[in-house]
Amino acid sequence: AQTVTQSQPEMSVQEAETVTLSCTYDTSENNYYLFWYKQPPSRQMILVIRQEAYKQQNATENRFSVNFQKAAKSFSLKISDSQLGDTAMYFCASQGGSEKLVFGKGTKLTVNP
Amino acid sequence: DSGVTQTPKHLITATGQRVTLRCSPRSGDLSVYWYQQSLDQGLQFLIHYYNGEERAKGNILERFSAQQFPDLHSELNLSSLELGDSALYFCASSVHEGGYTEAFFGQGTRLTVV
């Protein structure tokens, strides 16, 4: 069984600063994928970034990057140069061979002007 | 716009009633997933269909059922509704099964049971 844990229910950051959201996971799968999804007030689930577990290089998408520590089963999201539009719920998720996504409880991020 | 369409966007109904939620996947996507998002349980996987066949079940109650039709749209049927069934129900679609396939989410159906 897969589990995903996000230990920070809420976080806040000042505009233009950097913030890191934490995520740990557990899985018995050999091949799996990890994701960060963003859910703004519009409630749309938006894929922010993904990481293939077999790749050692950390994924990067513009201002978003991850720190993937496979041995520690840790997958944190760093948001650089935070913008007001980054205010949202952020969900960490894992996907194994069964293809279903297993989500953490989410972190509510507020970017303050 | 993800290309996944869910209807209706909002639904208010009474306890004991039955509702049907509809999902139209992105063009060409064969897989449809249903998820429930509630305050206490978070986002939970309900069921997965691939090209009309059920592939996996998650924490789906016996009062709930789903199907995927030949045109690939899917319906989630919720019956004997209880207050605790109030939640946001998401549908997601992807191209195929096996390996990594990005799931695209619809905007969800907000179900309120009163």
Coordinates of C-alpha atoms in Angstrom, one line a residue:
Chain A
A1 CA 0.0 0.0 0.0
Q2 CA 1.1 3.5 -0.7
T3 CA 0.9 6.3 1.8
V4 CA 1.7 10.0 1.5
T5 CA 2.2 12.4 4.4
Q6 CA 2.2 16.1 4.4
S7 CA 3.1 17.4 7.9
Q8 CA 2.4 21.1 7.3
P9 CA -1.3 21.9 7.2
E10 CA -0.7 25.6 6.6
M11 CA 2.2 27.7 5.5
S12 CA 2.7 31.3 4.6
V13 CA 5.4 33.2 2.7
Q14 CA 6.0 36.8 1.6
E15 CA 5.8 37.6 -2.0
A16 CA 9.1 37.1 -3.9
E17 CA 10.5 34.8 -1.2
T18 CA 11.2 31.1 -1.3
V19 CA 9.1 28.5 0.5
T20 CA 9.5 24.7 0.8
L21 CA 6.6 22.3 1.3
S22 CA 7.4 18.9 2.8
C23 CA 6.2 15.5 1.8
T24 CA 7.1 12.0 2.8
Y25 CA 5.8 8.8 1.3
D26 CA 5.9 5.0 1.6
T27 CA 5.5 2.5 -1.2
S28 CA 6.4 -1.1 -1.9
E29 CA 6.5 -0.4 -5.6
N30 CA 9.8 -0.5 -7.5
N31 CA 8.6 1.9 -10.2
Y32 CA 6.6 4.8 -9.1
Y33 CA 6.0 8.5 -9.8
L34 CA 5.6 11.4 -7.5
F35 CA 3.7 14.6 -8.1
W36 CA 2.8 17.9 -6.7
Y37 CA -0.7 19.2 -7.5
K38 CA -2.0 22.7 -6.9
Q39 CA -5.6 23.4 -6.1
P40 CA -6.5 27.1 -6.2
P41 CA -9.8 28.5 -4.9
S42 CA -11.3 27.6 -8.3
R43 CA -10.8 23.9 -7.0
Q44 CA -9.2 22.8 -10.3
M45 CA -6.5 20.3 -9.7
I46 CA -3.4 21.5 -11.6
L47 CA -0.2 19.4 -12.0
V48 CA 2.7 21.5 -10.9
I49 CA 5.6 19.0 -11.2
R50 CA 6.3 15.3 -11.5
Q51 CA 9.3 13.1 -10.6
E52 CA 10.1 9.6 -11.9
A53 CA 11.5 7.6 -9.0
Y54 CA 14.1 6.0 -11.2
K55 CA 15.6 9.4 -12.1
Q56 CA 18.1 10.7 -9.7
Q57 CA 18.0 14.3 -11.1
N58 CA 15.5 16.5 -9.3
A59 CA 12.7 17.8 -11.5
T60 CA 12.4 21.5 -12.2
E61 CA 9.6 23.6 -13.8
N62 CA 10.4 27.3 -13.9
R63 CA 10.0 28.5 -10.3
F64 CA 9.1 25.1 -9.0
S65 CA 11.6 22.5 -8.1
V66 CA 11.7 19.3 -6.0
N67 CA 14.2 17.8 -3.6
F68 CA 13.8 14.0 -4.1
Q69 CA 15.5 11.9 -1.5
K70 CA 14.7 8.3 -2.5
A71 CA 16.3 6.6 0.5
A72 CA 14.6 8.9 2.9
K73 CA 11.3 8.7 0.9
S74 CA 11.1 12.4 0.9
F75 CA 9.8 14.6 -1.8
S76 CA 9.7 18.3 -1.0
L77 CA 8.6 21.2 -3.3
K78 CA 10.4 24.5 -3.4
I79 CA 8.7 27.5 -4.8
S80 CA 11.1 30.4 -5.6
D81 CA 10.1 34.0 -6.1
S82 CA 6.6 33.3 -4.7
Q83 CA 3.7 35.1 -6.4
L84 CA 0.3 35.9 -5.1
G85 CA -1.1 33.5 -7.7
D86 CA 0.7 30.7 -5.9
T87 CA -1.8 30.9 -3.1
A88 CA -3.5 27.5 -3.1
M89 CA -3.7 24.1 -1.5
Y90 CA -0.8 21.9 -2.6
F91 CA -1.1 18.2 -2.6
C92 CA 1.7 15.7 -2.8
A93 CA 0.8 12.4 -4.6
S94 CA 2.3 9.1 -5.6
Q95 CA 1.4 6.8 -8.4
G96 CA 2.5 3.2 -8.6
G97 CA 1.7 0.3 -11.0
S98 CA -2.0 0.4 -10.2
E99 CA -2.1 3.9 -11.7
K100 CA -4.3 5.4 -9.0
L101 CA -3.0 8.5 -7.3
V102 CA -2.6 8.5 -3.6
F103 CA -2.7 12.0 -2.1
G104 CA -1.5 13.6 1.1
K105 CA -3.8 15.7 3.1
G106 CA -2.5 18.9 1.6
T107 CA -0.7 22.1 2.6
K108 CA -2.5 25.4 2.4
L109 CA -0.1 28.0 1.2
T110 CA -0.8 31.7 1.5
V111 CA 1.5 34.2 -0.3
N112 CA 1.3 37.6 1.4
P113 CA 1.9 40.9 -0.4
Chain B
D1 CA -9.1 24.0 -19.4
S2 CA -8.0 20.4 -18.9
G3 CA -10.4 19.0 -21.5
V4 CA -12.2 16.9 -18.9
T5 CA -15.9 17.9 -18.5
Q6 CA -17.9 17.1 -15.4
T7 CA -21.6 17.8 -14.9
P8 CA -23.3 19.1 -13.0
K9 CA -20.9 21.6 -11.2
H10 CA -23.1 21.8 -8.2
L11 CA -25.7 19.4 -6.8
I12 CA -27.9 19.7 -3.7
T13 CA -30.0 16.8 -2.7
A14 CA -31.7 15.3 0.3
T15 CA -30.7 12.3 2.3
G16 CA -31.8 9.0 0.9
Q17 CA -31.9 10.2 -2.6
R18 CA -29.9 9.0 -5.7
V19 CA -27.8 11.1 -8.0
T20 CA -25.7 10.6 -11.1
L21 CA -22.5 12.5 -11.8
R22 CA -21.2 12.6 -15.3
C23 CA -17.7 12.8 -16.7
S24 CA -16.5 13.3 -20.3
P25 CA -12.8 12.5 -20.6
R26 CA -10.4 14.3 -22.9
S27 CA -10.6 13.2 -26.5
G28 CA -8.6 10.0 -27.0
D29 CA -8.2 9.2 -23.3
L30 CA -9.3 5.7 -22.5
S31 CA -8.9 5.7 -18.7
V32 CA -11.3 7.4 -16.3
Y33 CA -10.7 7.8 -12.5
W34 CA -13.1 9.0 -9.9
Y35 CA -11.9 10.6 -6.7
Q36 CA -13.7 12.0 -3.7
Q37 CA -12.4 15.0 -1.8
S38 CA -13.9 15.6 1.6
L39 CA -12.7 17.7 4.6
D40 CA -12.1 14.7 6.9
Q41 CA -10.9 12.1 4.4
G42 CA -9.0 14.3 1.9
L43 CA -8.6 13.1 -1.7
Q44 CA -9.4 9.5 -2.0
F45 CA -9.5 7.2 -5.0
L46 CA -12.8 5.6 -5.7
I47 CA -12.6 3.6 -9.0
H48 CA -10.8 3.3 -12.3
Y49 CA -12.2 2.4 -15.7
Y50 CA -10.2 1.6 -18.8
N51 CA -11.9 1.4 -22.2
G52 CA -15.2 0.3 -20.6
E53 CA -13.9 -2.1 -18.1
E54 CA -13.4 -1.7 -14.4
R55 CA -9.7 -1.8 -13.5
A56 CA -9.4 -1.0 -9.9
K57 CA -11.5 -0.1 -6.9
G58 CA -10.5 2.0 -3.9
N59 CA -12.6 3.1 -0.9
I60 CA -15.9 3.1 -2.8
L61 CA -19.0 2.4 -0.8
E62 CA -21.4 -0.3 -1.9
R63 CA -24.0 2.4 -2.3
F64 CA -21.8 3.9 -5.0
S65 CA -21.4 2.4 -8.5
A66 CA -19.9 3.6 -11.7
Q67 CA -19.6 2.6 -15.3
Q68 CA -17.9 3.7 -18.5
F69 CA -19.9 3.7 -21.7
P70 CA -18.8 2.8 -25.3
D71 CA -18.2 6.5 -26.1
L72 CA -15.9 6.5 -23.0
H73 CA -17.9 8.9 -20.9
S74 CA -18.4 7.7 -17.3
E75 CA -21.1 8.1 -14.7
L76 CA -20.8 7.8 -11.0
N77 CA -24.0 6.8 -9.3
L78 CA -24.5 7.6 -5.6
S79 CA -27.6 6.1 -3.9
S80 CA -29.2 6.2 -0.4
L81 CA -27.3 9.4 0.2
E82 CA -26.1 10.4 3.6
L83 CA -24.9 13.7 5.0
G84 CA -21.4 12.3 5.0
D85 CA -21.4 11.9 1.3
S86 CA -21.2 15.6 0.9
A87 CA -18.0 16.2 -0.9
L88 CA -16.3 17.3 -4.1
Y89 CA -16.2 14.5 -6.7
F90 CA -13.4 14.6 -9.3
C91 CA -13.1 12.8 -12.5
A92 CA -9.7 12.5 -14.1
S93 CA -8.7 11.0 -17.5
S94 CA -5.5 9.7 -19.0
V95 CA -4.4 8.2 -22.3
H96 CA -3.6 4.7 -21.4
E97 CA -2.8 2.3 -18.6
G98 CA 0.6 1.1 -17.6
G99 CA 3.6 3.2 -16.7
Y100 CA 3.4 7.0 -16.2
T101 CA 0.3 8.6 -17.7
E102 CA -0.5 12.1 -16.7
A103 CA -4.0 12.4 -15.3
F104 CA -6.0 15.5 -16.2
F105 CA -8.7 16.5 -13.8
G106 CA -12.1 18.0 -14.4
Q107 CA -13.4 20.8 -12.3
G108 CA -15.3 18.5 -10.0
T109 CA -18.9 18.2 -8.9
R110 CA -19.8 19.7 -5.6
L111 CA -22.4 17.5 -3.9
T112 CA -24.2 18.7 -0.9
V113 CA -26.6 16.4 0.9
V114 CA -29.0 18.1 3.2

